[in-house]
């Protein structure tokens, strides 16, 4: 049986879900971002217990097909931006269509209808979060970050960063360094 879980977007979430499933005595085959394949049929009673435990962790079981599809789109984007070593070389629309086995126009329409913003905007938000993370690690310069995240130029990355955060990437990095120094003075 496959169940779908909303807000399951990190390795830590996967570990917490795996732990809850084991506590309930289920043998499971696979825990991935947003999905869990359980080898046996789950009674409604145990499913309700799992639902309550997941809610306590800030996660939510999904039931309807649109919600499940939206979560699959979100997880594919999160995986693509945050966990993949390299960004896909093809267009994001082609990547998502191939990965989810749906026409991109359909995916885009459903996503926009439910969320009120586009898949492209969600991708940009995730990429900017990744840029913030990489700036904080201080291992890559802005040119390397732009290349890693498939930006056409550093200028394009900087424009999107400022549009989303209100700050230039260099100013954001300075703020974090200044805050770190202030914390070290305590």
Steps between C-alpha positions, in 0.01 A plus 500: 500500500633844411422800715578862419623747759490879474793716620741205498792683341820400677708208617394579856132474400571164340666375818210617719242335273700178490516500880123552534426221252728263689333594832164399350648163402484541121765349281577748229677469171591855421483845660559782252428871503122520511425127473517183702446155353371263768497128424172418676150644491442755775176498696308829521567504875879475458489752214324747732764441769774562241317813380489637858866421566605664174292810579683522832826507297368773268431256215170410338360197319358581158182342368379675186669463162568870441671540837710192433602633158586844645714335765676290235577819305631674813714201596643464149597868501644483852699191408617659175618824662615397846625144482618441146872552442425653162198681367331330202635616166158493334227753570332466837171442321646201312660369819173515695295352216742211467532438873128519579375356169249779436479772239664814637202719409278281717751505788534876472124562492427278800790646701398861426133430567567352843788723616426833334853525356687324222739208502765736364456731800530203736821393323641852534416510872677167552802610299529820705485294821781285360699814413459623860622166629802499269585860590497408868731204446743741336652220291394635160509849358198650324626402154536137608157506662344643183663224296400227746134608493489548121456877500582663168716757679597637839293807416188287451557322831557833678184648346285206612662495844431870554146468362417219747697607811525875452878474544796463269681167549818675616304705756323185622835330550635803691195501728554135585871554566427803718237306695741211547767735636246657741406156629866414556536811718241369749 
